[in-house]
DNA sequence: TTGTACGCGTTATCAG
DNA sequence: CTGATAACGCGTACAA
């Protein structure tokens, strides 16, 4: 099998020492114009490319970061990862991508292989359980930035959106349109993202004095199928909800599917509001009203923040703090037409 | 800064030689039960993990593959990549992901950094121009598998779907429904995928004796915006098309958007048929009829095929040949109701 | 300005 | 069974 040319071969070809060749190719130290030319020519002649592995062993730097998220397949993560990659590419970093599928086992596994591969930094969206290994890594073993969710007891910069605010706004929108039986399909309970969105839901209801009914709360797992099942359960109730707040993109898919199957019209028979704003949100019938997160930006920032840690720019305290981005409500048609202010639901008590 | 424990430290702690420690931890060669225990204990005690970089330098193997596609953000690629990752993860391989955005410049750039990083194999979807570097790499420098598209003059196993057949089936479907002014929004001309789909379009028309009009052909760039513009142009024609065949997912988005803006109803005023079957295809109004590609499977196979090359299982000639998967037409409602056989368009000439 | 020599952490060979 | 010891390819302190 073919073997790549080495610095040594360049040096021989150029008739200089190995160290000399290294200096001009690495562009450091002193060297004369003439040797520079000799080395460069030799390098080109034999098609030399540096061996990054050897360099890494020496410098202890790989210019690689590991990214561990739940599932590249969902819109939120795809765009977030694209953000990371774009920024990383420009900075000369490669990114190794892993999907945990929300399984702590996978998280643990990937985290350790990533660490063994000497990545310079890690961008992680932690699963629900067993963060012991993550915490261990965070104790100075490798720079880490969290995205989307924090972990209790882990002091690591986190880039995320204000989920509670997003959910609050969504549910308020529903209330303003006259809804008072608002169901919610949450994500996995315990995951910060879910809990915050649920909190926003609850806060909105409480503020307007709308009764909070346990039967209207369904726990999903962030995935389509379970949301579909949950929606069906909701529809089997004696008094069905007048609106459903679905806490992420794959789950809205499931919900809409269930609604379609049951022949219900949106929003006439039941309103739907989602979280995450994928391209297809404008194409549904009717177009989906939803909370939009700046996922691409989160990716960009996440990379900036690991890079800051890697480069040790800790002087800038900014890079040690969390950043919490504001989501925005994108109003389309799946909740019906917005009523005038004076037409808000009578149940509203706090002005 | 913290430094990871090394084999040497394990050896010292265990009171054995470096070579010994290496043998038991690497599980090769001979060692006694007692030294095994000593080494294992020491390893655990100081939390040893092997340094993959050093190993790679020695073995010349990185257990890493590079994946270079156009854009992780589109459905086809996301699922394909997920296929690769799933298979790679199980095989103990990491994957470095890069987006070319269909720019040869980026391709060249990423290809070289991937190569310098000593990836064991490469899965690439080549851009249109300038494959000189790719060809160079393919000359025994690193195992390569192509996905989605071939490159002229490059003898490398390629995993793709039969685009012509897919397009042919799509257009035939349209014709069977009585359409005779069928527009097409193609991908980038010259890219094999596009050309094949175009060929399928043309073949279907010719077979049924439907006139082939240049004005009904718009070249897109695989992206949403340009397809949107193209659709608008189509609608500005004196005689607008009765149906549009749009050659990939992001472009269907653009097309539908344009149609919506113009107030046209699908399929009453104009039919739409797409290529690629993203989740949202069932949610559009009406649900989108489209050609579905087995993208996840392509990813799986692609990894199998590079791995075969890496492991040198070339004895199995199977792994040297292209595999061309059959797409399937998913009929929903964006082309209208299927007519009975005897109702096919009168222009049909060849039974 | 140039060359020498050592170290990075493993794997693997070769005597004992 | 075990212990030295030589690569792997590159960076860099040190000497010349």
XYZ file of C-alpha atoms (C1' of nucleotides) in Angstrom:
734
model
C 0.000 0.000 0.000
C 0.938 3.557 -0.714
C 2.603 5.636 1.978
C 2.316 9.368 2.245
C 5.496 11.411 1.895
C 7.049 12.671 5.099
C 8.888 15.726 6.170
C 12.049 13.690 6.201
C 11.669 12.921 2.525
C 11.122 16.570 1.756
C 14.292 17.393 3.637
C 16.300 14.805 1.750
C 14.948 15.923 -1.569
C 15.715 19.530 -0.723
C 19.133 18.664 0.643
C 18.499 20.252 4.027
C 17.958 18.955 7.496
C 14.654 17.700 8.779
C 14.416 20.557 11.223
C 14.972 23.065 8.457
C 12.225 21.625 6.316
C 9.906 21.678 9.296
C 10.615 25.340 9.901
C 9.784 26.587 6.458
C 6.768 24.362 6.018
C 5.574 25.225 9.477
C 6.505 28.844 8.863
C 8.309 29.508 12.131
C 11.846 30.173 13.237
C 14.544 31.411 10.898
C 15.406 30.331 7.395
C 16.932 31.931 4.336
C 15.124 32.735 1.167
C 17.150 30.171 -0.727
C 16.412 27.261 1.575
C 12.812 28.308 1.657
C 12.638 27.879 -2.070
C 14.463 24.575 -2.009
C 12.131 23.158 0.593
C 8.980 24.453 -1.018
C 10.008 23.033 -4.364
C 10.867 19.676 -2.879
C 7.592 19.642 -1.017
C 5.624 20.276 -4.155
C 7.679 17.818 -6.136
C 6.863 14.892 -3.933
C 3.393 16.118 -3.069
C 3.957 16.504 0.612
C 1.097 17.116 2.996
C 1.677 17.365 6.724
C 0.571 14.466 8.844
C -1.883 15.957 11.259
C -1.808 12.904 13.479
C 1.871 13.258 14.172
C 1.479 16.944 14.728
C -1.357 16.350 17.155
C 0.652 13.879 19.150
C 3.327 16.457 19.523
C 1.227 19.538 20.142
C -1.571 17.819 22.039
C -3.992 19.740 19.835
C -6.233 18.094 17.260
C -8.223 21.033 15.932
C -11.250 18.820 16.211
C -14.357 19.254 18.292
C -16.928 16.669 19.202
C -20.616 17.362 18.905
C -23.080 15.174 20.724
C -26.755 15.854 20.194
C -29.883 13.786 20.352
C -30.745 13.350 16.686
C -29.397 15.077 13.612
C -32.618 14.210 11.872
C -34.804 16.787 13.546
C -34.942 20.320 12.259
C -33.734 22.019 15.401
C -30.577 19.938 15.559
C -29.817 19.953 11.875
C -29.723 23.698 11.705
C -27.875 24.002 14.987
C -25.227 21.583 13.759
C -24.966 23.465 10.497
C -24.200 26.569 12.515
C -21.448 24.789 14.379
C -19.952 23.355 11.215
C -19.921 26.628 9.358
C -18.117 28.408 12.132
C -15.803 25.491 12.828
C -14.851 25.100 9.186
C -13.844 28.732 8.958
C -11.721 28.359 12.043
C -9.978 25.299 10.659
C -11.672 22.866 12.977
C -13.237 19.564 12.020
C -16.310 18.307 13.762
C -17.110 14.755 14.751
C -20.840 14.277 15.056
C -22.653 11.799 17.295
C -26.333 11.119 17.988
C -27.340 10.072 21.473
C -31.007 9.466 20.692
C -31.641 10.678 24.227
C -30.077 7.517 25.664
C -27.641 8.075 28.516
C -25.872 4.887 27.548
C -25.069 6.290 24.131
C -24.073 9.587 25.659
C -21.589 7.900 27.912
C -20.216 5.811 25.097
C -19.766 8.605 22.585
C -18.417 10.965 25.191
C -15.645 8.570 26.036
C -14.647 7.817 22.463
C -14.699 11.531 21.755
C -12.460 12.120 24.713
C -10.100 9.340 23.776
C -9.832 10.900 20.362
C -8.459 13.976 22.035
C -10.994 16.419 20.736
C -10.047 19.948 21.712
C -13.559 20.716 22.846
C -17.041 19.345 23.213
C -20.480 20.678 22.406
C -23.077 18.582 24.130
C -26.783 18.398 24.592
C -27.034 16.175 27.660
C -29.597 13.414 28.007
C -31.716 13.040 31.082
C -29.850 10.616 33.306
C -26.433 9.797 34.611
C -24.283 12.798 33.975
C -21.452 11.487 36.094
C -19.135 10.986 33.158
C -19.991 14.331 31.649
C -19.308 15.967 34.973
C -16.030 14.168 35.238
C -14.958 15.429 31.838
C -16.022 18.902 32.779
C -13.574 18.922 35.672
C -10.832 20.394 33.579
C -10.349 17.415 31.295
C -11.718 19.064 28.182
C -13.520 22.323 27.373
C -17.263 21.800 27.217
C -20.200 23.888 26.137
C -23.761 22.759 26.601
C -26.508 23.523 24.126
C -30.246 23.601 24.571
C -30.163 22.264 28.131
C -28.256 22.732 31.308
C -27.320 20.084 33.816
C -27.858 20.616 37.498
C -24.629 21.054 39.315
C -22.560 21.471 36.177
C -20.940 24.865 35.860
C -20.369 24.976 32.146
C -21.418 27.712 29.725
C -24.720 26.873 28.126
C -26.299 28.301 25.008
C -30.037 27.901 24.887
C -33.285 29.641 24.268
C -35.693 30.921 26.851
C -38.108 28.046 26.667
C -40.383 29.252 29.382
C -40.850 32.592 27.680
C -41.547 30.867 24.375
C -44.137 28.562 25.833
C -45.671 31.373 27.814
C -46.092 33.432 24.712
C -47.562 30.519 22.796
C -50.147 29.712 25.402
C -50.978 33.360 25.894
C -51.657 33.577 22.212
C -54.077 30.694 22.532
C -55.782 32.286 25.497
C -56.140 35.587 23.688
C -57.945 33.726 20.955
C -60.487 32.509 23.431
C -59.198 29.062 24.270
C -59.674 27.750 27.754
C -59.214 24.007 27.351
C -55.611 24.001 26.280
C -53.842 20.668 26.214
C -50.085 20.254 26.165
C -47.919 17.485 24.831
C -44.649 17.886 26.669
C -41.206 16.458 26.022
C -39.509 14.022 28.378
C -40.170 15.147 31.930
C -36.988 16.079 33.696
C -35.250 17.369 30.611
C -34.792 21.047 31.243
C -36.195 22.023 27.885
C -39.436 20.216 28.572
C -39.783 21.392 32.097
C -39.310 25.004 31.135
C -41.857 24.817 28.375
C -44.271 23.210 30.738
C -43.609 25.924 33.271
C -44.389 28.553 30.659
C -47.651 26.807 29.869
C -48.578 26.683 33.509
C -47.612 30.259 34.154
C -49.764 31.542 31.319
C -52.767 29.611 32.524
C -52.346 30.744 36.101
C -51.927 34.373 35.202
C -55.161 34.380 33.328
C -56.925 32.334 35.935
C -57.606 29.451 33.629
C -58.131 26.187 35.462
C -55.206 23.830 35.211
C -56.370 20.286 34.395
C -54.109 17.290 34.697
C -56.083 15.419 32.087
C -54.991 17.911 29.496
C -51.332 17.148 30.070
C -49.665 14.404 28.081
C -46.016 13.503 28.382
C -44.325 12.844 25.059
C -40.768 11.750 24.378
C -39.889 14.386 21.794
C -40.790 11.899 19.063
C -43.538 11.722 16.517
C -45.195 8.423 17.352
C -45.786 9.003 20.994
C -47.280 12.407 20.231
C -49.616 10.800 17.761
C -50.801 8.391 20.436
C -51.112 11.189 22.959
C -53.240 13.235 20.610
C -55.566 10.315 20.072
C -55.956 9.934 23.807
C -56.775 13.593 24.055
C -59.469 13.194 21.426
C -61.034 10.314 23.290
C -61.862 12.529 26.254
C -65.481 13.326 26.981
C -64.675 17.011 26.664
C -61.871 17.330 24.155
C -59.421 20.210 24.328
C -60.008 23.262 22.173
C -56.296 23.679 21.516
C -53.070 21.712 21.786
C -49.641 23.094 22.514
C -47.058 20.643 21.190
C -43.562 21.045 22.534
C -41.322 20.280 19.569
C -41.239 19.688 15.863
C -41.385 15.904 15.467
C -44.228 15.830 17.954
C -46.267 18.415 16.063
C -45.965 16.102 13.096
C -47.498 13.298 15.071
C -50.192 15.519 16.469
C -51.235 16.876 13.094
C -51.288 13.384 11.689
C -53.615 12.185 14.436
C -55.865 15.162 13.934
C -56.025 14.486 10.230
C -56.920 10.866 10.753
C -59.712 11.816 13.074
C -61.093 14.194 10.485
C -60.884 17.229 12.733
C -60.306 20.596 11.100
C -57.605 22.960 12.238
C -58.289 25.497 13.641
C -62.094 25.339 13.397
C -62.433 22.210 15.504
C -59.160 22.374 17.351
C -56.204 24.741 17.384
C -52.586 23.640 17.240
C -49.485 25.546 18.197
C -45.981 24.171 17.958
C -42.421 24.709 19.100
C -39.651 24.985 16.487
C -40.210 26.431 13.077
C -39.153 24.026 10.327
C -39.546 24.914 6.667
C -42.658 22.853 6.368
C -44.502 24.899 8.971
C -45.717 27.208 6.223
C -47.011 24.367 4.098
C -49.294 22.570 6.488
C -52.968 23.024 6.134
C -53.408 25.462 7.650
C -49.932 26.921 8.077
C -48.633 26.269 11.559
C -48.400 28.894 14.239
C -45.314 28.093 16.250
C -42.501 29.270 18.462
C -39.288 29.769 16.543
C -35.883 29.183 18.081
C -32.654 30.674 16.727
C -31.048 27.269 16.367
C -28.462 28.251 13.777
C -27.314 31.072 16.012
C -27.066 28.737 18.961
C -24.703 26.609 16.925
C -22.588 29.590 15.972
C -22.373 30.781 19.551
C -21.672 27.331 20.895
C -18.625 27.077 18.705
C -17.479 30.552 19.681
C -17.745 29.590 23.288
C -15.779 26.350 23.070
C -13.171 28.067 20.979
C -12.867 30.710 23.649
C -12.235 28.037 26.228
C -9.791 26.227 23.981
C -7.883 29.406 23.269
C -8.036 30.260 26.919
C -9.604 33.633 26.374
C -11.063 33.303 29.799
C -9.986 36.824 30.610
C -13.182 37.678 28.827
C -15.615 36.622 31.505
C -18.370 36.792 28.974
C -17.426 33.351 27.755
C -18.062 31.795 31.122
C -21.673 32.825 31.341
C -24.744 31.219 29.867
C -26.471 32.851 26.971
C -30.194 32.588 26.774
C -31.726 33.589 23.476
C -35.235 34.866 22.975
C -37.590 32.748 20.899
C -40.206 34.423 18.740
C -43.792 33.523 18.100
C -44.561 33.051 14.435
C -48.251 33.532 13.945
C -49.767 31.745 10.996
C -53.180 30.168 10.864
C -53.352 27.014 12.924
C -54.835 28.823 15.891
C -57.443 30.813 14.021
C -57.743 34.535 13.595
C -56.516 36.777 16.340
C -59.362 38.464 18.138
C -59.446 42.125 19.057
C -58.230 42.957 22.511
C -61.669 43.483 23.961
C -62.772 40.103 22.771
C -60.375 38.076 24.870
C -61.771 35.187 26.777
C -63.953 36.112 29.759
C -62.000 33.773 32.014
C -59.162 36.251 31.928
C -58.863 37.844 35.313
C -55.553 39.577 35.586
C -55.373 42.492 33.173
C -3.379 22.250 32.486
C -4.260 18.678 33.204
C -2.532 15.861 31.375
C -4.070 12.497 30.673
C -2.467 9.455 32.239
C -0.265 7.385 29.970
C 0.553 3.763 29.562
C 3.908 4.442 31.116
C 2.252 5.680 34.275
C 0.087 2.601 34.399
C 3.182 0.458 34.073
C 4.938 2.284 36.866
C 1.940 2.084 39.142
C 1.592 -1.611 38.397
C 5.294 -2.235 38.790
C 5.686 -3.791 35.378
C 7.276 -2.777 32.131
C 5.636 -0.509 29.620
C 5.456 -3.320 27.117
C 3.710 -5.527 29.600
C 1.093 -2.939 30.397
C 0.514 -2.444 26.698
C -0.047 -6.128 26.177
C -2.715 -6.600 28.771
C -4.508 -3.363 28.006
C -4.290 -4.043 24.299
C -5.166 -7.670 24.937
C -2.491 -9.249 22.773
C 0.626 -11.334 23.303
C 1.279 -13.278 26.507
C 0.854 -12.268 30.127
C 0.143 -14.005 33.367
C -3.035 -13.753 35.336
C -1.263 -11.947 38.126
C 0.260 -9.218 35.976
C -3.034 -8.825 34.256
C -4.662 -8.009 37.525
C -1.898 -5.647 38.553
C -2.113 -3.732 35.317
C -5.878 -3.558 35.247
C -5.979 -2.317 38.804
C -3.365 0.304 38.155
C -5.172 1.385 35.037
C -8.399 1.868 36.881
C -6.681 3.544 39.767
C -5.257 6.329 37.692
C -8.154 6.418 35.262
C -6.199 5.474 32.218
C -7.677 5.773 28.737
C -5.646 4.986 25.668
C -4.484 7.885 23.533
C -5.962 7.220 20.149
C -3.729 9.789 18.497
C -0.585 8.000 19.487
C -2.079 4.726 18.440
C -3.032 6.134 15.079
C 0.440 7.439 14.492
C 1.768 3.979 15.066
C -0.853 1.933 13.275
C -1.605 4.403 10.524
C -5.293 3.775 11.210
C -7.614 6.386 12.634
C -10.952 4.582 12.665
C -12.417 7.757 11.267
C -14.155 8.361 7.990
C -14.814 11.660 6.294
C -18.193 12.474 4.841
C -18.515 15.267 2.342
C -21.989 16.125 1.109
C -23.623 19.225 -0.226
C -25.789 20.317 2.676
C -26.737 18.493 5.844
C -29.784 20.710 6.057
C -31.810 19.041 3.341
C -33.859 15.972 4.090
C -32.139 13.642 1.664
C -28.715 14.319 3.125
C -29.763 14.365 6.743
C -31.211 10.904 6.571
C -28.378 9.593 4.452
C -25.857 10.896 6.951
C -27.820 9.393 9.792
C -27.518 6.049 8.044
C -23.773 6.423 7.782
C -23.426 7.473 11.393
C -25.505 4.637 12.750
C -23.504 2.033 10.919
C -20.190 3.731 11.603
C -20.903 4.082 15.297
C -21.589 0.382 15.622
C -18.353 -0.398 13.838
C -16.374 1.850 16.145
C -15.767 4.524 13.561
C -16.173 8.248 14.033
C -17.378 10.429 11.229
C -16.208 13.897 10.338
C -18.886 15.756 8.459
C -18.388 18.527 5.899
C -20.767 20.519 3.710
C -19.622 21.524 0.258
C -22.692 23.589 -0.627
C -22.095 22.377 -4.173
C -18.968 24.523 -4.446
C -15.954 22.797 -5.950
C -13.733 25.116 -4.017
C -15.142 23.842 -0.741
C -14.943 20.292 -1.964
C -11.291 20.651 -2.715
C -10.632 22.302 0.608
C -12.470 19.812 2.766
C -11.137 16.877 0.833
C -7.591 17.914 1.526
C -8.103 18.561 5.227
C -9.888 15.244 5.485
C -6.996 13.543 3.793
C -4.437 15.279 5.957
C -6.345 14.074 8.959
C -5.675 10.560 7.794
C -9.257 9.421 7.584
C -9.407 5.728 6.805
C -12.042 6.279 4.153
C -14.150 8.863 2.412
C -17.811 9.040 1.464
C -18.309 11.822 -1.024
C -21.023 13.383 -3.071
C -19.000 15.235 -5.691
C -19.832 18.723 -6.878
C -20.007 19.601 -10.517
C -16.579 20.880 -11.437
C -12.937 20.161 -11.007
C -12.647 16.627 -9.770
C -8.913 16.521 -10.270
C -8.159 16.364 -6.593
C -10.817 13.774 -5.946
C -9.426 11.680 -8.749
C -5.964 12.044 -7.356
C -7.103 10.807 -3.965
C -8.897 7.945 -5.629
C -5.636 6.689 -7.104
C -4.930 4.493 -4.153
C -4.417 7.251 -1.621
C -7.543 6.571 0.378
C -10.612 4.366 -0.024
C -13.507 6.304 -1.493
C -17.172 5.641 -2.049
C -19.381 8.032 -3.923
C -23.003 8.618 -3.034
C -25.863 9.977 -5.095
C -23.681 10.820 -8.105
C -20.894 9.342 -10.137
C -17.997 11.163 -11.712
C -17.004 10.529 -15.274
C -13.757 8.669 -15.500
C -13.658 7.820 -11.823
C -13.830 4.120 -11.120
C -15.043 4.142 -7.582
C -18.037 2.281 -6.163
C -21.088 4.498 -6.108
C -24.307 4.086 -4.188
C -27.218 5.930 -5.683
C -30.791 5.664 -6.754
C -32.072 5.195 -10.257
C -32.985 8.798 -10.896
C -34.087 8.335 -14.436
C -36.527 5.615 -13.461
C -37.888 7.783 -10.655
C -38.404 10.783 -12.884
C -39.860 8.620 -15.604
C -42.394 7.194 -13.232
C -43.282 10.618 -11.886
C -43.884 12.133 -15.290
C -45.755 9.087 -16.469
C -48.039 9.493 -13.514
C -48.697 13.056 -14.574
C -49.370 12.002 -18.135
C -51.744 9.276 -17.024
C -53.675 11.964 -15.208
C -54.138 13.841 -18.440
C -51.406 16.409 -18.269
C -49.702 17.462 -21.446
C -48.060 20.728 -20.500
C -45.633 19.429 -17.933
C -42.936 21.789 -16.747
C -39.772 20.682 -15.003
C -37.534 22.491 -12.564
C -34.241 20.663 -12.781
C -31.199 20.664 -10.542
C -27.843 22.005 -11.656
C -27.236 20.909 -15.223
C -24.265 18.634 -15.493
C -24.735 17.077 -12.096
C -25.543 13.462 -12.793
C -28.556 13.450 -10.535
C -30.135 16.323 -12.411
C -29.315 15.024 -15.829
C -30.764 11.620 -15.107
C -33.968 13.058 -13.771
C -34.219 15.259 -16.785
C -33.629 12.262 -19.020
C -36.454 10.423 -17.285
C -38.735 13.393 -17.869
C -37.822 13.529 -21.506
C -38.150 9.805 -22.018
C -41.642 9.752 -20.565
C -42.768 12.591 -22.803
C -41.275 11.049 -25.887
C -42.744 7.657 -25.254
C -46.192 9.106 -25.051
C -45.643 11.420 -27.932
C -46.093 14.542 -25.902
C -44.412 17.560 -27.445
C -41.239 18.594 -25.683
C -41.161 22.370 -25.149
C -38.018 24.181 -24.087
C -40.044 26.934 -22.472
C -41.297 24.466 -19.924
C -37.807 23.657 -18.725
C -36.277 25.689 -15.931
C -32.873 25.051 -14.485
C -32.741 25.310 -10.713
C -29.764 24.962 -8.405
C -31.252 22.448 -5.975
C -32.200 25.331 -3.710
C -35.468 26.823 -2.629
C -35.143 30.403 -3.782
C -34.216 29.764 -7.350
C -37.089 27.312 -7.693
C -39.428 29.933 -6.352
C -38.266 32.353 -9.008
C -38.476 29.685 -11.691
C -42.040 28.887 -10.755
C -42.994 32.518 -11.010
C -41.502 32.671 -14.468
C -43.488 29.622 -15.414
C -46.657 31.301 -14.231
C -45.957 34.375 -16.299
C -46.166 32.391 -19.535
C -49.076 33.030 -21.882
C -50.029 29.352 -21.613
C -49.021 28.215 -18.166
C -48.077 24.595 -17.523
C -50.688 22.243 -16.163
C -48.190 20.448 -13.982
C -44.702 20.954 -12.572
C -42.161 18.268 -11.824
C -39.721 19.613 -9.258
C -36.468 17.742 -8.942
C -35.688 17.828 -5.235
C -37.046 18.696 -1.843
C -35.842 22.244 -1.166
C -37.002 23.205 -4.649
C -40.491 21.826 -4.118
C -40.672 24.091 -1.114
C -39.927 27.081 -3.277
C -42.348 25.972 -5.931
C -45.229 25.463 -3.539
C -44.506 28.802 -1.950
C -44.693 30.569 -5.310
C -47.895 28.787 -6.172
C -49.404 29.806 -2.880
C -48.469 33.425 -3.369
C -50.056 33.438 -6.750
C -53.247 32.073 -5.321
C -53.252 28.995 -7.525
C -54.867 25.861 -6.165
C -53.099 22.511 -6.229
C -54.023 20.341 -8.048
C -57.118 22.021 -9.476
C -55.219 24.808 -11.193
C -51.848 23.177 -11.420
C -50.380 19.844 -10.361
C -47.096 19.433 -8.515
C -44.929 16.370 -8.164
C -41.680 16.272 -6.258
C -38.530 14.261 -5.746
C -37.568 13.161 -2.205
C -40.114 12.375 0.431
C -39.543 14.423 3.586
C -41.845 14.103 6.590
C -43.664 17.254 5.655
C -44.800 15.862 2.320
C -47.907 14.470 4.001
C -48.770 17.791 5.610
C -48.851 20.106 2.663
C -52.139 21.199 1.292
C -52.770 19.008 -0.517
C -50.343 16.240 0.497
C -47.500 15.993 -1.952
C -47.146 13.245 -4.501
C -43.468 12.581 -4.819
C -40.659 10.178 -5.651
C -39.135 8.635 -2.568
C -35.464 7.689 -2.375
C -34.051 5.172 0.125
C -31.603 7.706 1.497
C -31.045 6.049 4.858
C -30.219 2.806 3.107
C -27.800 4.564 0.812
C -25.983 5.794 3.883
C -25.845 2.323 5.379
C -24.542 0.804 2.179
C -22.043 3.559 1.626
C -20.451 2.817 4.948
C -20.444 -0.914 4.270
C -18.669 -0.279 1.021
C -15.936 1.951 2.396
C -15.432 -0.413 5.264
C -15.012 -3.231 2.772
C -12.320 -1.267 1.017
C -10.664 -0.329 4.273
C -10.655 -3.913 5.452
C -9.462 -4.960 2.049
C -12.261 -7.412 1.485
C -11.795 -6.839 -2.184
C -11.904 -10.550 -2.761
C -15.601 -9.936 -2.665
C -15.985 -8.300 -6.024
C -19.430 -7.150 -5.018
C -17.882 -4.258 -3.181
C -16.293 -2.900 -6.309
C -19.511 -2.457 -8.200
C -22.022 0.350 -8.101
C -25.348 -0.197 -6.450
C -28.333 1.524 -7.908
C -31.430 1.530 -5.767
C -34.981 1.760 -7.005
C -36.975 4.820 -6.000
C -40.695 4.537 -5.394
C -43.522 6.850 -6.333
C -45.581 7.929 -3.369
C -48.965 9.009 -4.627
C -50.789 11.514 -2.510
C -52.994 14.322 -3.717
C -50.981 17.066 -5.344
C -51.567 15.705 -8.828
C -55.242 15.110 -8.536
C -57.151 11.883 -8.571
C -55.842 9.072 -10.682
C -57.995 8.485 -13.728
C -59.109 5.106 -14.960
C -56.886 3.521 -17.565
C -59.204 4.278 -20.477
C -59.253 7.924 -19.563
C -55.597 8.597 -20.204
C -54.718 11.596 -22.232
C -55.486 11.317 -25.968
C -51.983 12.462 -26.859
C -50.741 9.076 -25.696
C -49.598 7.164 -28.713
C -47.449 4.288 -27.644
C -49.469 1.766 -25.685
C 20.870 30.853 9.707
C 21.314 25.773 10.144
C 21.610 20.994 12.086
C 20.984 17.634 16.065
C 18.483 15.248 19.149
C 14.846 14.410 22.162
C 9.933 13.711 23.280
C 4.842 13.030 22.296
C 2.150 7.822 23.685
C 1.570 3.633 21.315
C 2.539 -0.724 19.056
C 5.531 -4.421 17.939
C 9.812 -6.895 17.618
C 13.520 -9.231 19.663
C 16.069 -11.175 23.001
C 16.011 -13.286 27.454
C 5.944 -15.000 30.182
C 8.674 -10.474 30.521
C 11.581 -6.313 29.642
C 14.100 -3.326 26.594
C 13.966 -0.774 22.553
C 12.964 0.809 17.965
C 9.783 2.993 15.068
C 5.521 6.254 13.707
C 6.085 11.811 11.798
C 6.514 16.078 13.609
C 7.891 20.284 16.788
C 11.371 22.643 19.112
C 15.112 23.655 22.536
C 19.765 23.744 22.126
C 24.095 23.817 20.205
C 26.889 25.094 16.341
